[in-house]
Amino acid sequence: MEQENFGSKIGAILAAAGSAVGLGNIWRFPTETGNNGGAAFLLIYIGFMLLLGVPIMVSEFVIGRHSQTSVSQSFFKMSGGKKGWKLMGLIPVVAGFLVLSYYAVVAGWTLYYAFLAGIDGFAGKTPDEIGTAFQSFCADPINPLIWMAIILVINGLIVALGVQKGIERGAKIMMPLLFIFIIILVACSFTLPGAEAGLQFLFHPDFSKVTGQTLLNAMGQAFFSLSVGLCCLCTYATYFKKDVNLMQDGLQVATIDTLVAICAGLIIFPAVFSITGLAPSQGPSLVFVTLPNVFQQAFGSSIVAYIFSLCFYLLLVMAALTSSISMLEMIVAYFCQERHISRPVASIGATIVCLILGTFCSLSFGIWKDDTLFGMGFFDLFDFIVAKLIMPIGGMLICVFLGWIVDEKVLRAEITNMGTLRAPYYPVFRFIIRYLAPICILLIFISQF
Ligand code: PHE
């Protein structure tokens, strides 16, 4: 089957940035920052992005672009024909199904909230009403499933269209829109009375609040946010052309990802702090309960509240979509390249499986709340398996593979684009993937159990 590539360098960067920027930045990052003491967490998170996130991302790029084939073939070929490494090809498929199934549930919520914002559904509601409405929406057996299904179908259609017409075009349209919305929202948030308290929280570190757990949380957030460890970026890198500067691309994607996360903080914290009585709270409630309240209290039932909330939830929908596209692509690429199934059939089939698995995840907020496995509902279980098991193991194996198994000449050739680029950072990069990254990841992993 003929290999399609991203048509332009900017398309490649935007697609990878689209995968990285998602609910992890706008939903998970402010929650984690809120729970871990603000600015100190932010600094540690940025440290982990640079020390671990970028090197692993670049490693995934090297593997994908060097072999230009499915993940299992990449690992098989680059290991010099060792069969065991072929099993790495299963990571994107298994993790892809799991992560997309639960991610689509939250993405569906964002679409529903964009719809609610569009019909001015928050106007005149009391904080209690907004809170109860969210609880009963999540627990409803039908409504969230419909919104999840819409997200999955749009996702499936974009991936079925292919790499250039679907993924690249989608990223080229959605990513600039996302940046525009972010700038508007940050500006609005800054004008709120008392916004400085939010800025203080985000930018004045208090290291006395840092514990071992903070370090682990920051590292986990860096992984999830950059989409590393699942070979998702290996899959995207198979569509990179030979002249893409992998280190520069990795740094650009990480910079965009971090800036979006900081901007999400700049939107959310001034808004939350400007209204007395609200604190950076936990879980889904910050984005789906606290914020609609903030919009109402700050702007009343005005047109500003309407525009602010509509832009915010549309932003979330687009961020979620560009990430979920990359999740489906890792599954579809496997079935196209390894099983020779056509792209549209693979997209439809994978979407149907995710619809079924996603139904289990969604119902675990409602009628199946009490049906747990290892003490977790389906949603939490899937998140646990992906973020706490597969991501660290995958990230570590990628480093070990590239640092110890693959011929060093291949690594050097990919980083320097066959010797045409100067790469003074190469020894540092190699040291990180050989020693620092695997050891750090091993430590996170062990400490989690
Ligand atoms: N990085 C994405 C986000 O921040 C989530 C993601 C994880 C995407 C794994 C692809 C693979 O939302």
Coordinates of C-alpha atoms and ligand atoms in Angstrom, one line a residue:
M1 CA 0.0 0.0 0.0
E2 CA 1.4 3.4 -1.0
Q3 CA 2.8 5.5 1.8
E4 CA 1.2 8.9 2.1
N5 CA 3.1 11.8 3.6
F6 CA 2.3 15.2 5.2
G7 CA 2.4 17.6 2.3
S8 CA 4.3 20.4 4.1
K9 CA 6.6 21.0 7.1
I10 CA 4.1 23.2 8.8
G11 CA 1.4 20.5 8.3
A12 CA 3.7 17.9 10.0
I13 CA 4.3 20.3 12.9
L14 CA 0.6 21.2 13.3
A15 CA -0.5 17.6 13.1
A16 CA 2.0 16.6 15.9
A17 CA 1.1 19.7 17.9
G18 CA -2.6 18.8 17.3
S19 CA -2.0 15.4 18.9
A20 CA -0.1 16.9 21.8
V21 CA -2.5 19.8 22.5
G22 CA -5.8 18.5 23.9
L23 CA -7.9 17.9 26.9
G24 CA -4.6 17.1 28.7
N25 CA -3.6 20.8 28.4
I26 CA -6.9 22.6 28.9
W27 CA -8.7 20.2 31.2
R28 CA -6.0 18.1 33.0
F29 CA -3.2 20.7 33.3
P30 CA -5.1 23.3 35.3
T31 CA -6.5 20.6 37.5
E32 CA -3.1 19.2 38.2
T33 CA -1.6 22.6 38.7
G34 CA -4.5 23.6 41.1
N35 CA -4.0 20.4 43.1
N36 CA -0.2 20.6 43.3
G37 CA 0.4 24.2 44.4
G38 CA 0.5 26.3 41.3
A39 CA 3.8 27.8 40.0
A40 CA 6.2 25.3 41.6
F41 CA 4.4 22.5 39.8
L42 CA 4.5 24.5 36.5
L43 CA 8.3 24.8 36.8
I44 CA 8.9 21.2 37.5
Y45 CA 6.5 20.2 34.7
I46 CA 8.5 22.4 32.3
G47 CA 11.7 20.7 33.5
F48 CA 10.3 17.2 32.8
M49 CA 9.0 18.3 29.4
L50 CA 12.6 19.3 28.4
L51 CA 14.4 16.5 30.1
L52 CA 12.1 13.6 29.3
G53 CA 9.2 14.6 27.1
V54 CA 11.2 16.2 24.2
P55 CA 13.8 13.4 24.1
I56 CA 11.2 10.7 24.0
M57 CA 9.2 12.5 21.4
V58 CA 12.2 12.9 19.2
S59 CA 13.0 9.2 19.7
E60 CA 9.5 8.4 18.5
F61 CA 10.1 10.7 15.5
V62 CA 13.4 8.9 14.7
I63 CA 11.9 5.4 14.8
G64 CA 8.8 6.4 12.7
R65 CA 10.6 8.4 10.1
H66 CA 13.6 6.1 9.7
S67 CA 11.5 3.0 8.9
Q68 CA 8.5 4.7 7.2
T69 CA 6.3 1.7 8.0
S70 CA 4.0 0.3 10.7
V71 CA 5.2 0.4 14.3
S72 CA 5.8 -3.4 14.6
Q73 CA 7.8 -3.5 11.3
S74 CA 9.8 -0.4 12.5
F75 CA 10.9 -2.1 15.7
F76 CA 11.5 -5.4 13.9
K77 CA 13.6 -3.8 11.1
M78 CA 15.6 -1.4 13.3
S79 CA 16.4 -4.1 15.9
G80 CA 18.1 -6.1 13.1
G81 CA 15.3 -8.6 12.9
K82 CA 14.6 -9.5 16.5
K83 CA 11.1 -10.9 16.7
G84 CA 10.4 -9.8 20.3
W85 CA 10.5 -6.1 19.3
K86 CA 7.7 -6.7 16.9
L87 CA 5.4 -6.9 19.9
M88 CA 5.9 -3.1 20.3
G89 CA 3.5 -2.8 17.3
L90 CA 0.7 -3.9 19.6
I91 CA 1.1 -0.9 21.9
P92 CA -0.5 1.7 19.6
V93 CA -3.4 -0.7 18.8
V94 CA -4.2 -1.7 22.4
A95 CA -3.5 1.8 23.8
G96 CA -5.3 3.4 20.9
F97 CA -8.6 1.6 21.5
L98 CA -8.4 2.2 25.3
V99 CA -7.4 5.8 25.2
L100 CA -9.8 6.9 22.5
S101 CA -12.7 5.1 24.2
Y102 CA -12.4 7.2 27.4
Y103 CA -11.1 10.3 25.8
A104 CA -14.2 10.4 23.5
V105 CA -16.4 10.4 26.5
V106 CA -15.0 13.7 27.8
A107 CA -14.7 15.0 24.3
G108 CA -18.5 14.3 24.0
W109 CA -19.1 16.3 27.2
T110 CA -17.2 19.2 25.7
L111 CA -19.3 19.0 22.5
Y112 CA -22.5 19.0 24.6
Y113 CA -21.2 22.0 26.6
A114 CA -20.4 23.8 23.4
F115 CA -24.0 23.1 22.4
L116 CA -25.3 24.3 25.7
A117 CA -23.2 27.5 25.5
G118 CA -24.5 28.0 21.9
I119 CA -28.2 27.9 23.1
D120 CA -27.3 30.1 26.1
G121 CA -28.1 27.2 28.4
F122 CA -26.1 28.6 31.4
A123 CA -27.9 31.9 31.5
G124 CA -29.6 32.6 34.8
K125 CA -28.6 29.3 36.4
T126 CA -27.5 29.2 40.0
P127 CA -24.2 27.5 40.9
D128 CA -26.2 24.6 42.4
E129 CA -28.2 24.2 39.3
I130 CA -25.1 24.1 37.1
G131 CA -23.4 21.6 39.4
T132 CA -26.5 19.3 39.5
A133 CA -27.0 19.6 35.7
F134 CA -23.4 18.3 35.1
Q135 CA -23.9 15.4 37.5
S136 CA -27.1 14.3 36.0
F137 CA -25.8 14.7 32.5
C138 CA -22.8 12.5 33.1
A139 CA -25.0 9.9 34.9
D140 CA -27.6 9.8 32.1
P141 CA -27.6 6.5 30.2
I142 CA -28.4 8.0 26.8
N143 CA -27.5 11.7 26.4
P144 CA -23.7 11.5 26.9
L145 CA -23.6 8.5 24.5
I146 CA -25.1 10.5 21.7
W147 CA -22.5 13.3 22.1
M148 CA -19.7 10.8 22.3
A149 CA -21.0 9.0 19.2
I150 CA -21.0 12.4 17.3
I151 CA -17.4 13.0 18.2
L152 CA -16.3 9.5 17.2
V153 CA -18.1 9.7 13.9
I154 CA -16.5 13.1 13.0
N155 CA -13.2 11.7 14.1
G156 CA -13.7 8.5 12.0
L157 CA -14.6 10.6 8.9
I158 CA -11.5 12.8 9.2
V159 CA -9.2 9.8 9.6
A160 CA -10.9 7.9 6.7
L161 CA -10.1 10.9 4.4
G162 CA -6.4 10.1 4.8
V163 CA -3.2 11.8 5.9
Q164 CA -3.2 14.9 3.8
K165 CA -6.9 15.4 3.1
G166 CA -8.0 14.5 6.6
I167 CA -5.4 14.8 9.3
E168 CA -3.2 17.5 7.9
R169 CA -6.1 19.6 6.6
G170 CA -8.0 19.2 9.9
A171 CA -4.9 20.3 11.9
K172 CA -4.3 23.3 9.6
I173 CA -7.8 24.5 10.1
M174 CA -8.4 23.7 13.7
M175 CA -5.0 24.6 15.2
P176 CA -4.9 28.3 14.1
L177 CA -8.6 28.7 15.2
L178 CA -7.6 27.3 18.5
F179 CA -4.8 29.8 18.9
I180 CA -7.1 32.7 18.0
F181 CA -9.7 31.5 20.6
I182 CA -7.0 31.2 23.2
I183 CA -5.8 34.7 22.7
I184 CA -9.3 36.1 22.9
L185 CA -10.0 34.1 26.1
V186 CA -6.8 35.1 27.8
A187 CA -7.5 38.7 27.1
C188 CA -11.1 38.4 28.5
S189 CA -9.8 36.6 31.6
F190 CA -7.2 39.3 32.3
T191 CA -9.9 42.0 32.4
L192 CA -11.8 40.3 35.2
P193 CA -11.6 42.1 38.6
G194 CA -9.1 40.5 40.9
A195 CA -7.4 38.5 38.1
E196 CA -3.9 39.1 39.7
A197 CA -4.6 36.5 42.4
G198 CA -4.7 33.9 39.6
L199 CA -1.5 35.2 38.0
Q200 CA 0.2 35.1 41.4
F201 CA -0.9 31.5 41.9
L202 CA 0.4 30.5 38.4
F203 CA 3.7 32.4 38.5
H204 CA 5.0 32.7 42.1
P205 CA 6.4 29.4 43.1
D206 CA 6.2 28.1 46.6
F207 CA 8.6 25.2 46.8
S208 CA 7.6 24.4 50.3
K209 CA 4.5 22.7 48.8
V210 CA 6.6 20.3 46.6
T211 CA 6.5 16.7 47.6
G212 CA 7.6 13.5 46.0
Q213 CA 4.1 13.1 44.7
T214 CA 4.3 16.5 43.0
L215 CA 7.3 15.3 41.0
L216 CA 5.5 12.2 39.9
N217 CA 2.4 14.1 39.0
A218 CA 4.4 16.6 37.0
M219 CA 6.2 13.8 35.1
G220 CA 2.9 12.0 34.4
Q221 CA 1.3 15.3 33.1
A222 CA 4.3 15.9 30.8
F223 CA 3.9 12.4 29.3
F224 CA 0.2 12.6 28.8
S225 CA 0.3 16.1 27.4
L226 CA 3.0 15.4 24.8
S227 CA 1.3 12.1 23.8
V228 CA 4.6 10.2 24.3
G229 CA 5.0 6.5 25.1
L230 CA 2.2 5.1 23.0
C231 CA 4.1 5.2 19.7
C232 CA 1.4 7.6 18.5
L233 CA 4.1 10.0 17.4
C234 CA 6.0 7.2 15.7
T235 CA 3.0 6.7 13.6
Y236 CA 2.8 10.4 12.7
A237 CA 6.5 10.5 12.0
T238 CA 6.2 7.8 9.3
Y239 CA 4.5 10.6 7.3
F240 CA 7.4 13.1 7.9
K241 CA 9.6 13.9 4.9
K242 CA 13.3 13.3 5.1
D243 CA 14.1 17.0 5.4
V244 CA 12.1 17.6 8.6
N245 CA 14.5 18.6 11.4
L246 CA 13.4 16.2 14.1
M247 CA 14.9 17.9 17.1
Q248 CA 13.6 21.3 16.0
D249 CA 10.1 19.9 15.4
G250 CA 10.1 18.2 18.8
L251 CA 11.1 21.4 20.5
Q252 CA 8.5 23.4 18.5
V253 CA 5.7 20.9 19.4
A254 CA 6.7 20.9 23.1
T255 CA 6.8 24.7 23.1
I256 CA 3.3 25.0 21.5
D257 CA 2.0 22.4 24.0
T258 CA 3.5 24.2 27.0
L259 CA 2.3 27.6 25.8
V260 CA -1.2 26.3 25.4
A261 CA -1.2 24.7 28.8
I262 CA 0.1 28.0 30.4
C263 CA -2.6 29.9 28.4
A264 CA -5.2 27.5 29.7
G265 CA -4.0 28.4 33.2
L266 CA -4.1 32.1 32.3
I267 CA -7.7 31.7 31.2
I268 CA -8.9 29.5 34.1
F269 CA -7.0 30.8 37.2
P270 CA -7.7 34.5 36.9
A271 CA -11.3 33.6 36.2
V272 CA -11.6 31.2 39.2
F273 CA -9.8 33.6 41.6
S274 CA -11.6 36.6 40.5
I275 CA -14.8 35.2 41.9
T276 CA -14.4 34.8 45.7
G277 CA -15.4 31.5 47.2
L278 CA -14.2 29.4 44.3
A279 CA -10.9 27.5 44.5
P280 CA -9.0 25.5 41.8
S281 CA -11.0 22.3 42.5
Q282 CA -10.5 18.7 41.4
G283 CA -11.5 16.6 38.4
P284 CA -13.9 17.4 35.7
S285 CA -15.7 20.0 37.8
L286 CA -13.2 22.8 37.2
V287 CA -14.0 23.0 33.5
F288 CA -17.6 21.8 33.5
V289 CA -19.0 23.3 36.7
T290 CA -16.7 26.0 38.1
L291 CA -16.2 27.8 34.8
P292 CA -19.8 28.1 33.7
N293 CA -20.4 29.6 37.1
V294 CA -17.5 31.9 36.8
F295 CA -18.8 33.1 33.4
Q296 CA -22.2 33.8 34.8
Q297 CA -21.0 35.5 37.9
A298 CA -18.4 37.6 36.2
F299 CA -20.4 38.8 33.2
G300 CA -24.0 38.2 34.3
S301 CA -26.4 37.1 31.6
S302 CA -24.6 39.4 29.1
I303 CA -23.4 38.8 25.5
V304 CA -19.9 38.7 26.9
A305 CA -20.7 35.6 29.0
Y306 CA -22.3 34.0 26.0
I307 CA -19.3 34.6 23.7
F308 CA -16.8 33.7 26.4
S309 CA -18.4 30.3 27.2
L310 CA -19.1 29.5 23.5
C311 CA -15.5 30.2 22.5
F312 CA -14.2 28.3 25.5
Y313 CA -16.1 25.1 24.8
L314 CA -15.5 25.2 21.0
L315 CA -11.8 25.5 21.8
L316 CA -12.1 22.4 24.0
V317 CA -13.9 20.5 21.2
M318 CA -11.2 21.3 18.6
A319 CA -8.3 20.5 21.0
A320 CA -10.0 17.2 21.8
L321 CA -10.6 16.4 18.1
T322 CA -7.0 17.0 16.9
S323 CA -5.8 14.6 19.7
S324 CA -8.5 12.0 19.2
I325 CA -7.6 12.0 15.4
S326 CA -4.0 10.9 16.3
M327 CA -5.4 8.2 18.6
L328 CA -7.5 6.7 15.8
E329 CA -4.7 7.1 13.3
M330 CA -2.4 4.8 15.4
I331 CA -5.0 2.1 15.2
V332 CA -5.9 2.6 11.5
A333 CA -2.3 2.8 10.4
Y334 CA -1.8 -0.6 12.0
F335 CA -4.7 -2.2 10.2
C336 CA -3.8 -0.6 6.9
Q337 CA -0.2 -1.5 6.9
E338 CA -0.1 -4.8 8.8
R339 CA -3.4 -6.3 7.8
H340 CA -3.8 -4.6 4.4
I341 CA -7.3 -3.4 5.2
S342 CA -8.4 -0.2 3.4
R343 CA -8.3 3.1 5.3
P344 CA -12.1 3.7 5.3
V345 CA -12.9 0.2 6.4
A346 CA -10.3 0.3 9.2
S347 CA -11.6 3.7 10.3
I348 CA -15.2 2.5 10.4
G349 CA -14.3 -0.7 12.2
A350 CA -12.2 1.0 14.8
T351 CA -14.8 3.7 15.4
I352 CA -17.4 1.0 16.0
V353 CA -15.2 -0.8 18.5
C354 CA -14.5 2.5 20.3
L355 CA -18.2 3.3 20.4
I356 CA -18.8 0.0 22.2
L357 CA -15.9 0.4 24.6
G358 CA -16.7 4.1 25.1
T359 CA -20.3 3.2 26.1
F360 CA -18.8 1.1 28.9
C361 CA -16.7 4.1 30.0
S362 CA -19.6 6.5 29.8
L363 CA -22.0 4.3 31.7
S364 CA -19.4 4.0 34.5
F365 CA -20.4 7.5 35.5
G366 CA -24.1 6.4 35.8
I367 CA -25.9 3.1 35.9
W368 CA -22.6 1.1 36.1
K369 CA -21.1 3.3 38.8
D370 CA -20.9 0.4 41.2
D371 CA -19.6 -2.2 38.8
T372 CA -15.9 -2.0 39.3
L373 CA -12.8 -4.0 38.5
F374 CA -9.8 -3.6 40.8
G375 CA -11.8 -0.9 42.6
M376 CA -12.2 1.2 39.4
G377 CA -15.0 1.8 37.0
F378 CA -14.3 1.4 33.3
F379 CA -13.4 5.0 32.7
D380 CA -10.8 5.1 35.5
L381 CA -9.6 1.6 34.7
F382 CA -8.9 2.6 31.1
D383 CA -7.2 5.8 32.2
F384 CA -5.1 3.9 34.7
I385 CA -4.0 1.3 32.1
V386 CA -3.0 3.9 29.5
A387 CA -1.5 6.7 31.6
K388 CA 0.0 4.8 34.5
L389 CA 1.0 1.5 32.8
I390 CA 1.4 1.7 29.0
M391 CA 2.8 5.2 28.8
P392 CA 5.7 4.7 31.2
I393 CA 6.5 1.2 30.0
G394 CA 6.2 2.3 26.3
G395 CA 8.4 5.4 27.0
M396 CA 11.0 3.4 28.7
L397 CA 11.1 0.7 26.0
I398 CA 11.4 3.4 23.3
C399 CA 14.4 4.9 25.0
V400 CA 16.1 1.5 25.7
F401 CA 15.4 0.5 22.1
L402 CA 16.9 3.6 20.5
G403 CA 19.7 4.0 23.1
W404 CA 20.9 0.4 23.3
I405 CA 19.5 -1.8 20.6
V406 CA 19.5 0.3 17.4
D407 CA 22.8 0.9 15.6
E408 CA 24.1 4.4 16.7
K409 CA 24.8 5.3 13.1
V410 CA 21.0 5.2 12.4
L411 CA 20.3 7.5 15.3
R412 CA 23.0 10.0 14.3
A413 CA 21.9 9.9 10.7
E414 CA 18.3 10.7 11.6
I415 CA 19.1 13.5 14.1
T416 CA 21.5 15.1 11.6
N417 CA 19.4 14.4 8.5
M418 CA 22.1 12.2 7.0
G419 CA 24.9 14.6 8.1
T420 CA 23.3 17.7 6.5
L421 CA 22.5 19.3 9.9
R422 CA 24.8 20.4 12.7
A423 CA 23.6 18.8 15.9
P424 CA 25.8 19.9 18.8
Y425 CA 23.1 18.6 21.2
Y426 CA 23.4 15.0 20.0
P427 CA 25.6 13.7 22.8
V428 CA 23.3 15.2 25.4
F429 CA 20.3 13.7 23.7
R430 CA 21.9 10.3 23.5
F431 CA 22.9 10.4 27.1
I432 CA 19.3 11.2 28.1
I433 CA 17.7 8.4 26.2
R434 CA 20.4 5.9 27.2
Y435 CA 20.5 6.6 31.0
L436 CA 18.5 9.5 32.4
A437 CA 15.1 8.9 30.8
P438 CA 14.9 5.1 31.4
I439 CA 16.0 5.5 35.0
C440 CA 13.6 8.3 35.8
I441 CA 10.7 6.5 34.2
L442 CA 11.5 3.3 36.1
L443 CA 11.4 5.3 39.3
I444 CA 8.0 6.8 38.5
F445 CA 6.7 3.4 37.6
I446 CA 8.0 1.7 40.7
S447 CA 6.8 4.5 43.0
Q448 CA 3.2 4.2 41.6
F449 CA 2.9 0.7 43.0
Ligands
PHE1 N1 -1.7 14.7 24.4 C1 -3.1 14.6 24.4 C2 -3.7 15.7 25.3 O1 -3.0 16.4 25.8 C3 -3.7 13.2 24.8 C4 -3.1 12.1 24.0 C5 -2.6 11.0 24.7 C6 -3.1 12.1 22.6 C7 -2.0 9.9 24.0 C8 -2.6 11.0 21.9 C9 -2.0 9.9 22.6 O2 -4.9 15.7 25.4

